[in-house]
Amino acid sequence: MSGFFGKIAALLIGDSGDDRKEKERQTTAILSSKLNDRELLRKESKIGATLFGPVPKGRSREFFCLDETTWIWHEEWRDEKGVERQSTVRYEVHPNGILKVSDGPRYQFIEGTELENFARAARLYYEETSKQIYKRDPKTGLKFA
Amino acid sequence: MAEIRSIRQAHEATLLEDGADIAPNLSSLPSKEQLDSQKFRAAVDDAFRTVQHTKVADRHEVLQPSDPVELVRVSSMLTIRNRYEHLEGAINGEILGNDAWLNDKMRHTNTSQNSNTILSFEDYKRKKEKIAWENAA
């Protein structure tokens, strides 16, 4: 990745001068940070997928918080005929409930056990991503010493 | 919301006809009893009690952990806050400013009537990366 960013940095800042390497290093650091958001989501998603137990063999699962009002569940698998299948579900946080939007599209406010489980999953997601990715104490929101 | 309700009603018939929903039912989550025994449960409960005393409370109303919808909302908010603060620390808040604009766009395009969820998400990320690259240049 550093080689790739290095090339980009060279394109951005030119290829002359003694301080080229230092500029390249700085630019690489900036680009790495700025492209980190997607990677954070990937990391969160890996944790999110584990909240529901082991993923069955041959399946891939993603579960992540996209923004303050949107959660995404995505699964891919092959059916008995070997055809690739996928399903995406979006959960929208509305003031009066959690709206589940699934393929179709289909819309349904979740309730009962499903709602409670979703809330529990969201809470665990926050808890685990705080600790594992952001190195923060979920209790206080402060970074671990 | 009225619009969403009408859409929902329009699709309820389909849901009933099709029987089992293809969406996950979240039934594979650990039971409440299992979670109760998890070592982090106390910490999580405390978090949702004490978090209102942190700076998050400046932006959001008092938590109601017993309300599942509120719990989801708060969890989402806290997760996003972590993500943004992480980025903010790395890039001096540059992305944070852009995100406000992008989030507005996201809300505009990613409504319940738009089934292209992932497409919108990818668009969102592409825009974000584009801005990051432009800023870097």
XYZ file of C-alpha atoms in Angstrom:
282
model
C 0.000 0.000 0.000
C 2.830 2.367 0.815
C 4.200 1.885 -2.703
C 0.850 2.762 -4.161
C 0.490 5.821 -1.964
C 4.082 6.705 -2.669
C 3.358 6.784 -6.372
C 0.281 8.895 -5.773
C 2.298 11.195 -3.560
C 4.906 11.531 -6.280
C 2.174 12.426 -8.731
C 0.779 15.009 -6.346
C 3.949 16.714 -5.242
C 6.259 16.186 -8.204
C 9.569 14.402 -8.341
C 12.230 16.986 -7.635
C 13.902 18.524 -4.586
C 15.738 17.086 -1.622
C 12.705 17.098 0.606
C 10.731 14.940 -1.789
C 10.952 11.889 0.417
C 9.744 13.770 3.460
C 6.830 15.246 1.521
C 6.056 11.829 0.151
C 6.046 10.392 3.647
C 3.742 13.140 4.883
C 1.384 12.810 1.960
C 1.326 9.052 2.319
C 0.429 9.427 5.984
C -2.378 11.847 5.161
C -3.798 9.660 2.416
C -3.590 6.595 4.600
C -5.572 8.347 7.295
C -8.140 9.686 4.915
C -8.748 6.350 3.310
C -9.068 4.727 6.664
C -12.796 5.249 6.994
C -13.623 2.371 4.672
C -11.192 0.156 6.496
C -12.821 1.064 9.790
C -16.163 -0.016 8.400
C -14.660 -3.299 7.253
C -13.241 -3.911 10.682
C -16.525 -3.037 12.336
C -18.328 -5.340 9.961
C -16.086 -8.268 10.867
C -16.972 -7.784 14.494
C -20.625 -7.255 13.652
C -20.773 -10.536 11.776
C -19.578 -12.438 14.832
C -22.352 -11.159 17.082
C -24.745 -13.742 15.718
C -22.562 -16.762 16.188
C -20.375 -18.558 13.676
C -21.047 -17.883 10.015
C -22.030 -21.143 8.268
C -19.421 -22.565 5.931
C -19.740 -21.224 2.419
C -21.431 -18.044 3.570
C -20.066 -14.576 4.018
C -21.768 -12.101 6.276
C -21.455 -8.401 6.914
C -23.217 -6.455 9.589
C -22.284 -2.879 10.260
C -23.518 0.518 11.323
C -23.358 2.731 8.256
C -24.404 5.993 9.817
C -26.453 7.272 12.710
C -29.682 5.945 11.286
C -28.688 3.005 9.107
C -27.525 -0.540 9.743
C -26.676 -2.983 6.983
C -26.887 -6.767 6.959
C -25.465 -8.504 3.911
C -25.018 -12.204 3.224
C -23.687 -14.107 0.249
C -23.870 -17.847 -0.327
C -24.315 -20.509 -2.979
C -27.543 -22.417 -3.167
C -27.836 -26.160 -3.728
C -27.385 -25.628 -7.465
C -24.195 -23.667 -6.943
C -25.784 -20.386 -7.915
C -24.478 -17.349 -6.087
C -27.112 -15.740 -3.897
C -27.076 -12.631 -1.821
C -29.379 -10.774 0.466
C -29.132 -7.285 1.846
C -31.226 -5.876 4.628
C -31.198 -2.290 5.746
C -32.393 -1.286 9.175
C -33.423 2.328 9.493
C -33.637 3.974 12.864
C -36.787 6.079 12.967
C -38.116 7.938 15.992
C -41.002 5.497 16.276
C -39.255 2.255 15.446
C -36.739 0.300 13.437
C -37.797 -0.112 9.838
C -36.465 -3.218 8.126
C -36.017 -2.805 4.392
C -35.202 -6.034 2.616
C -34.861 -7.156 -0.974
C -37.921 -6.587 -3.007
C -38.098 -4.006 -1.516
C -40.105 -4.946 1.535
C -40.742 -2.724 4.505
C -41.557 -3.773 8.000
C -41.185 -2.236 11.423
C -39.575 -4.922 13.531
C -41.068 -5.674 16.909
C -41.056 -8.115 19.777
C -38.126 -10.481 20.101
C -36.616 -9.398 16.833
C -36.527 -5.787 17.960
C -35.040 -6.723 21.305
C -32.400 -8.856 19.619
C -31.541 -6.116 17.206
C -31.155 -3.652 20.065
C -28.947 -6.123 21.864
C -26.853 -6.607 18.733
C -26.463 -2.860 18.320
C -25.396 -2.507 21.901
C -22.861 -5.346 21.619
C -21.620 -3.888 18.356
C -20.872 -0.598 20.045
C -19.289 -2.363 22.968
C -17.025 -4.588 20.922
C -16.008 -2.057 18.278
C -15.196 0.437 21.017
C -12.869 -1.994 22.678
C -11.362 -3.784 19.716
C -11.056 -1.068 17.094
C -11.165 2.292 18.783
C -9.461 1.184 21.973
C -11.954 3.053 24.059
C -13.691 2.161 27.239
C -17.357 1.866 26.244
C -18.274 2.856 29.744
C -16.628 6.250 29.608
C -15.849 6.734 25.946
C -12.273 7.510 26.917
C -9.313 5.923 25.204
C -7.584 3.114 27.015
C -4.437 4.221 28.739
C -43.269 8.879 7.883
C -46.718 8.843 6.396
C -45.176 7.985 3.079
C -43.184 5.157 4.622
C -46.285 3.831 6.309
C -48.161 3.766 3.057
C -45.303 1.932 1.384
C -45.189 -0.486 4.248
C -48.890 -1.163 4.001
C -48.574 -1.682 0.294
C -45.957 -4.361 0.845
C -47.498 -6.088 3.792
C -49.678 -8.111 1.496
C -46.574 -9.317 -0.324
C -44.962 -10.250 2.961
C -47.953 -12.291 3.966
C -48.188 -13.994 0.612
C -44.544 -14.945 0.520
C -44.572 -16.420 3.963
C -41.140 -16.521 5.525
C -39.206 -13.348 5.095
C -35.814 -13.736 3.491
C -34.353 -11.260 5.932
C -32.505 -12.546 8.980
C -34.706 -12.916 12.010
C -31.780 -12.381 14.353
C -32.774 -15.544 16.147
C -29.197 -16.751 16.347
C -28.279 -14.123 18.893
C -27.242 -15.389 22.309
C -30.104 -15.652 24.727
C -30.668 -12.953 27.291
C -29.482 -15.347 29.970
C -26.271 -15.993 28.083
C -25.654 -12.324 27.626
C -26.333 -11.686 31.263
C -23.408 -13.883 32.103
C -21.052 -12.114 29.756
C -18.329 -10.293 31.592
C -18.952 -7.102 29.737
C -22.617 -6.852 30.458
C -22.146 -4.790 33.598
C -19.814 -2.465 31.785
C -22.260 -2.037 28.937
C -25.131 -1.339 31.263
C -23.027 1.196 33.057
C -22.051 2.710 29.759
C -25.631 3.361 28.857
C -26.319 4.804 32.253
C -23.249 6.956 32.492
C -22.878 7.988 28.914
C -25.410 10.700 29.432
C -22.827 12.363 31.624
C -20.238 12.464 28.889
C -20.044 15.022 26.164
C -22.380 12.920 24.061
C -25.134 14.181 26.273
C -24.501 17.627 24.910
C -25.914 16.531 21.605
C -28.511 13.994 22.543
C -31.288 13.562 24.999
C -31.230 11.339 28.040
C -30.947 7.647 27.301
C -33.673 5.134 27.875
C -31.917 1.789 27.758
C -35.135 -0.068 28.415
C -36.499 1.148 25.113
C -35.003 -1.018 22.344
C -35.451 1.615 19.670
C -33.653 4.135 21.822
C -30.964 1.592 22.497
C -30.354 1.113 18.792
C -30.323 4.834 18.218
C -27.821 5.449 20.970
C -25.634 2.537 19.914
C -25.572 3.874 16.354
C -24.719 7.327 17.545
C -21.926 6.187 19.809
C -20.425 3.959 17.146
C -20.425 6.761 14.628
C -18.997 9.132 17.178
C -16.137 6.724 17.776
C -15.486 6.467 14.081
C -15.506 10.175 13.504
C -13.430 10.986 16.512
C -10.934 8.400 15.402
C -10.731 10.086 12.027
C -10.787 13.518 13.509
C -7.746 12.688 15.577
C -5.927 11.545 12.478
C -6.799 14.331 10.114
C -7.738 17.282 12.265
C -11.422 16.994 11.652
C -11.187 17.579 7.954
C -13.388 14.639 7.097
C -15.807 15.497 9.830
C -16.823 18.685 8.086
C -17.301 16.938 4.806
C -19.295 14.194 6.425
C -22.005 16.591 7.486
C -22.582 17.485 3.886
C -22.317 13.908 2.699
C -24.655 12.643 5.347
C -27.266 15.088 4.168
C -26.849 13.764 0.658
C -26.964 10.238 1.974
C -30.218 10.870 3.772
C -31.609 12.427 0.654
C -30.731 9.545 -1.649
C -30.966 6.620 0.710
C -34.619 6.738 1.572
C -36.950 3.867 2.188
C -38.175 4.156 -1.352
C -34.736 3.529 -2.776
C -33.811 -0.123 -2.853
C -30.300 0.565 -4.113
C -28.903 0.623 -0.635
C -25.465 -0.650 -1.416
C -25.225 1.516 -4.482
C -25.950 4.559 -2.372
C -23.456 3.401 0.165
C -20.800 2.978 -2.496
C -21.630 6.367 -3.945
C -21.314 7.813 -0.516
C -17.909 6.274 -0.011
C -16.700 7.260 -3.448
C -17.659 10.851 -2.807
C -15.922 10.740 0.496
C -12.732 9.353 -0.967
C -12.838 11.838 -3.809
C -13.019 14.705 -1.350
C -10.226 13.203 0.712
C -8.025 12.966 -2.327
C -8.876 16.479 -3.424
C -8.063 17.770 0.017
C -4.778 15.912 -0.029
C -3.899 17.469 -3.348
